[in-house]
Amino acid sequence: MNIVAFPMDCTIPALVKLSILEEETSDIYVFLWCLVTALRSLQEQWQNTPPNWVRRDPCGRRWEGIYCNESRVIEIILPGTNLAGPLPEEILSLSELQTLDLSNNRGLTGPLPSSIGNLSNLVSLVLVGCNFSGPIPESIGSLQRLTHLFLNINHFSGNIPHSIGNLRNLIWLDLSENELDGTLPISNTTTPGLDMLLNAHHFHLGQNRFSGELPAELFSSRMTLIHIILNENQLNGSIPDTLGDIRTLTVIRLDRNSLSGSVPQNLSMLTSLNQLYLANNNLSGPIPDLTDMNLLTYVDLSNNSFDVAAGPQWFETLPNLTTLMMENTRLEGNISTAMLSLPQLQTVVLRNNQLNGNLELPANISSSLRLIDLRNNSIDGFRFGVYNRSRLSIMLDENRFCLTPEAAGICNTSQPLNYFIPLENCAPLPCFSDPTSESECTRPYLGNLVFRSFNFSDLENMLYYAFLADSLQPFLADRVPLDRVCLTSAMIDVNGFLVLNVSFFPPGGAYFNRTGISTVGNVLNNHLYESPYGPYYYTDLPYTAFPERTINTGLIVGLAVGGFVLVVLTIASGVYAYRQRKIAQRAAKLNNPFSSWNEGNVPQLKGAKWFSFEDVQQCTRFFSHESQIGVGGYGKVYKGKLSTGELVAIKRAQQGSLQGALEFKTEIELLSRVHHKNVVNLIGFCYDKGEQMLVYEYVPNGSLREALSGKSGVQLNWMRRLKIAVGAARGLTYLHELADPPIIHRDIKSDNILLGDNLNAKVADFGLSRLLNEDKGQVTQVKGTMGYLDPEYYMTQILTEKSDVYSFGVVMLELVTGKMPLEKNKYVVRLVREAMMEAGHAYDLVDPALSSDTLVGMEIFVKLAIRCLQDMGDERPSMSEVVKEIEKMIEANDLIDEIESTTTSASYDGAREGGHPYSHMYSSNSNVSFDSRASSPFLR
Ligand SMILES: *[C@@H]1O[C@H](CO)[C@@H](O)[C@H](O)[C@H]1NC(C)=O
Ligand SMILES: *[C@@H]1O[C@H](CO)[C@@H](O)[C@H](O)[C@H]1NC(C)=O
Ligand SMILES: *[C@@H]1O[C@H](CO)[C@@H](O)[C@H](O)[C@H]1NC(C)=O
Ligand SMILES: *[C@@H]1O[C@H](CO)[C@@H](O)[C@H](O)[C@H]1NC(C)=O
Ligand SMILES: *[C@@H]1O[C@H](CO)[C@@H](O)[C@H](O)[C@H]1NC(C)=O
Ligand SMILES: *[C@@H]1O[C@H](CO)[C@@H](O)[C@H](O)[C@H]1NC(C)=O
């Protein structure tokens, strides 16, 4: 006998302990078990999962968005696919997962479960632009391999956990645009902190609510940061001079905080710096000296309280400066003419200062200069030679000069800055916006590329966009079928970010499939593509044009049932289960409860027909001996054939076990309301000539007890047993949760589980059933069958659905052991419990009839049974939970069958098939220079 043991929690140590298989095989089985559990929970909890997630093996036959290596899911990449729902705990049992990218699914909500820390192989966690909330769990610090962590644009709150300092391999940390608060965590002798992230290149923490000071300890010369982005927080105190020790820095954004004090002198040591944003703080002291920071392109020091001073020398010496923003910084003195000749200069904003003297445009004024904003200064005069007014705007309003006659046509001409530029480099296809011709049109995928820093300010220079599109397009086209990438507009948004509207066109007038959309999203938000402009993120407009029809996501459940065709076995006698105990005598005084029926009210019964005694006599050939298929304490069971040809089983109560008319009526009313494929269907009844008979559908393969005892000739392998268990459990779930009114069976046992065609289980015999509403709670007389009886019910006489769960647990153990619950004074429940306690398993008790079988999931089945057999009803699972658990076992068996039948196939490694890139452009220890901006073609 092969027993395949699955650990309940999908952890590897548990596997080693429980497995009695060769390690390698069982490893795969365990993996599959976990896979099924995890992916099914995704399916159950998410809306809009890909329609092809109905196939059996997610790895062998590629589910969209799921990438495997040797039957292990290593990547889940589903950005931009309209997923909605919480992130289920179970996904976190995919311990081999390396990439989880769910960006731009705004319907994904709820917290990031703390068990995220179990994904010890995770390299990239990309959840940009979802709707997650709650704290970032402390356990994130366990993800030792993590290099890319993107949680930006969600609703995370609380502090950054100190444990993040344990992520020694982290390269990108992006927590921007959340609701995080508190101080930035720093390490001490006992606790880690952000300062320990020595391999990190990117701290993107902007647009949160971080407060307190920027600690000096946060920065050190051992760090290799290239971007520090902390804009729009509530940081105070001064800028620590340790910032000047990180010589690798190319971008600093500290704007829109409450920083004060003077800017540390040694910032000028950052000679690699491209962009410096210190605007909108309370900085004081001298204007920082930026001499020798020759790579600076974009400097924004606006809205600070620096000491009153003339425009500093460095204005004139920064060769690559494109943008100088020093609004409201208490500048005085003349405007440097030399600065206006800087060759790359595009934008100079010196508004709201005290600049005076004359503005003189130099003869060699930069041809790229687009704007000089000097509004609200004390400029006396304006000297200019020839300049192209359509290219260069000069804004001089609110200066002394404006009071002079020469100012005519120069002042008061200020137009608002044109921050929105429609781009025409790539016109959309003609029918793109015409919804009526949707089907013939190419459906582009639209989104925004948002740059948090950039090295130019001339949005009208089309070369920038052409360059971006020209480098992005081939990068994507290697990975996605793609016609072209178009940038359709550019603007600076309220945060000072550059927002480029982008359209991705699928080839050949077609649609993108999910894989296409998700690959675009992953390439961008996981930063597989490095832009020439610096850090960016990507948000999209939900793509609704997926080509396939949306299929309801009920899926795997159906799988378990389908495709399992049994050879119809020799039909043994279809004996009905019978009551082993007489129904106790009734105290009730009986009126004739049928009187109203006789008056024609029978149709209250849904579908149950009234049969006359003669009808029944005829269809059983006068109750002939040949028609008799069983006998029980209360009477005989006959097989009959109705005039329609339908086979029925007729239970005929014998004298002495007739029920009171009231009971009989109750039973009929009850049974006639119940219609489910796993519950025996009542066709009609006979209450005539002093007889009581119930007419049921005929169930051909006898009872489960008969099958287990070998009497009926039905062979029950493990898979069939699981299917019988799940069928019976579904029948009970129906009675408990879906029947109206709900019903407690009260006498679940293997005799009362009948086997129909294909061994479909049907729950039978509601002799003891009572409507849940009427009868829940205290009962006067405990009823049931010894061996199956819920001890809690027995002792308290309080009846709940959980009593059926107990009895069902006993049936589950019958399925495993083949034994009757009470056999030769041995109580099978006790035997199994003892075995589990002593040996940790129940292998010795397994039914010998299963000895040649592979018992996939047996462990879990037994543990589930034991949960059903808890003494306290509250601790037992519900029947619907039982159904779900058994369904998973069936799926695991299916998967394994499939694998066994295709073990030679090498196709399980589907991951590379789609050409999906595993690796980042950066690996954690690379010394790759990130600073392509330094050699950007725009600045030459
Ligand atoms: C796939 O698995 C094999 C064996 O476990 C391993 O050697 C290989 O590196 C894996 N490939 C990827 C891309 O993870
Ligand atoms: C985001 O989640 C919150 C609850 O956490 C919910 O109220 C809101 O509707 C969600 N937004 C979207 C777009 O789903
Ligand atoms: C998985 O995560 C949970 C919750 O954080 C934790 O209790 C459990 O120990 C973890 N399991 C492993 C194997 O790390
Ligand atoms: C280290 O920092 C943690 C968190 O800020 C704090 O609780 C702890 O007291 C500190 N330990 C020492 C030795 O300073
Ligand atoms: C910074 O803000 C915190 C409150 O967030 C306050 O307690 C502290 O005194 C402030 N420090 C300075 C230097 O203003
Ligand atoms: C900066 O300017 C110098 C001199 O004009 C030039 O040689 C260099 O290429 C520029 N650097 C960048 C990054 O454009």
Short mmCIF file of N, CA and C and ligand atoms in Angstrom, two decimals, residues 69-70 72 74 98 909 911-912 918, ligand 1:
data_model
loop_
_atom_site.label_atom_id
_atom_site.label_comp_id
_atom_site.label_asym_id
_atom_site.label_seq_id
_atom_site.Cartn_x
_atom_site.Cartn_y
_atom_site.Cartn_z
N ASN A 69 8.18 25.76 -12.70
CA ASN A 69 9.42 25.08 -13.01
C ASN A 69 9.33 23.73 -12.31
N GLU A 70 9.31 22.67 -13.09
CA GLU A 70 9.23 21.33 -12.53
C GLU A 70 8.05 21.18 -11.58
N ARG A 72 6.45 23.21 -9.99
CA ARG A 72 6.33 24.14 -8.88
C ARG A 72 6.00 25.52 -9.42
N ILE A 74 6.43 29.05 -9.71
CA ILE A 74 7.47 29.99 -9.29
C ILE A 74 7.10 31.43 -9.58
N GLN A 98 8.62 32.80 -6.64
CA GLN A 98 9.69 33.79 -6.73
C GLN A 98 9.16 35.17 -7.09
N ASP A 909 7.66 21.77 -17.24
CA ASP A 909 8.34 23.04 -17.11
C ASP A 909 7.82 23.97 -18.18
N ALA A 911 7.31 27.06 -17.84
CA ALA A 911 7.56 28.46 -17.55
C ALA A 911 8.27 29.21 -18.67
N ARG A 912 9.17 28.55 -19.30
CA ARG A 912 9.95 29.26 -20.29
C ARG A 912 9.23 29.38 -21.63
N TYR A 918 12.63 35.48 -16.41
CA TYR A 918 12.73 35.21 -14.99
C TYR A 918 13.47 36.32 -14.28
C1 LIG B 1 14.16 24.97 -12.14
O1 LIG B 1 14.40 23.92 -11.25
C2 LIG B 1 15.68 23.34 -11.38
C3 LIG B 1 15.77 22.18 -10.43
O2 LIG B 1 15.11 22.43 -9.22
C4 LIG B 1 16.74 24.38 -11.06
O3 LIG B 1 18.02 23.82 -11.22
C5 LIG B 1 16.56 25.55 -12.00
O4 LIG B 1 17.48 26.56 -11.66
C6 LIG B 1 15.17 26.08 -11.88
N1 LIG B 1 14.98 27.17 -12.81
C7 LIG B 1 14.50 28.33 -12.43
C8 LIG B 1 14.39 29.34 -13.51
O5 LIG B 1 14.19 28.57 -11.29
#
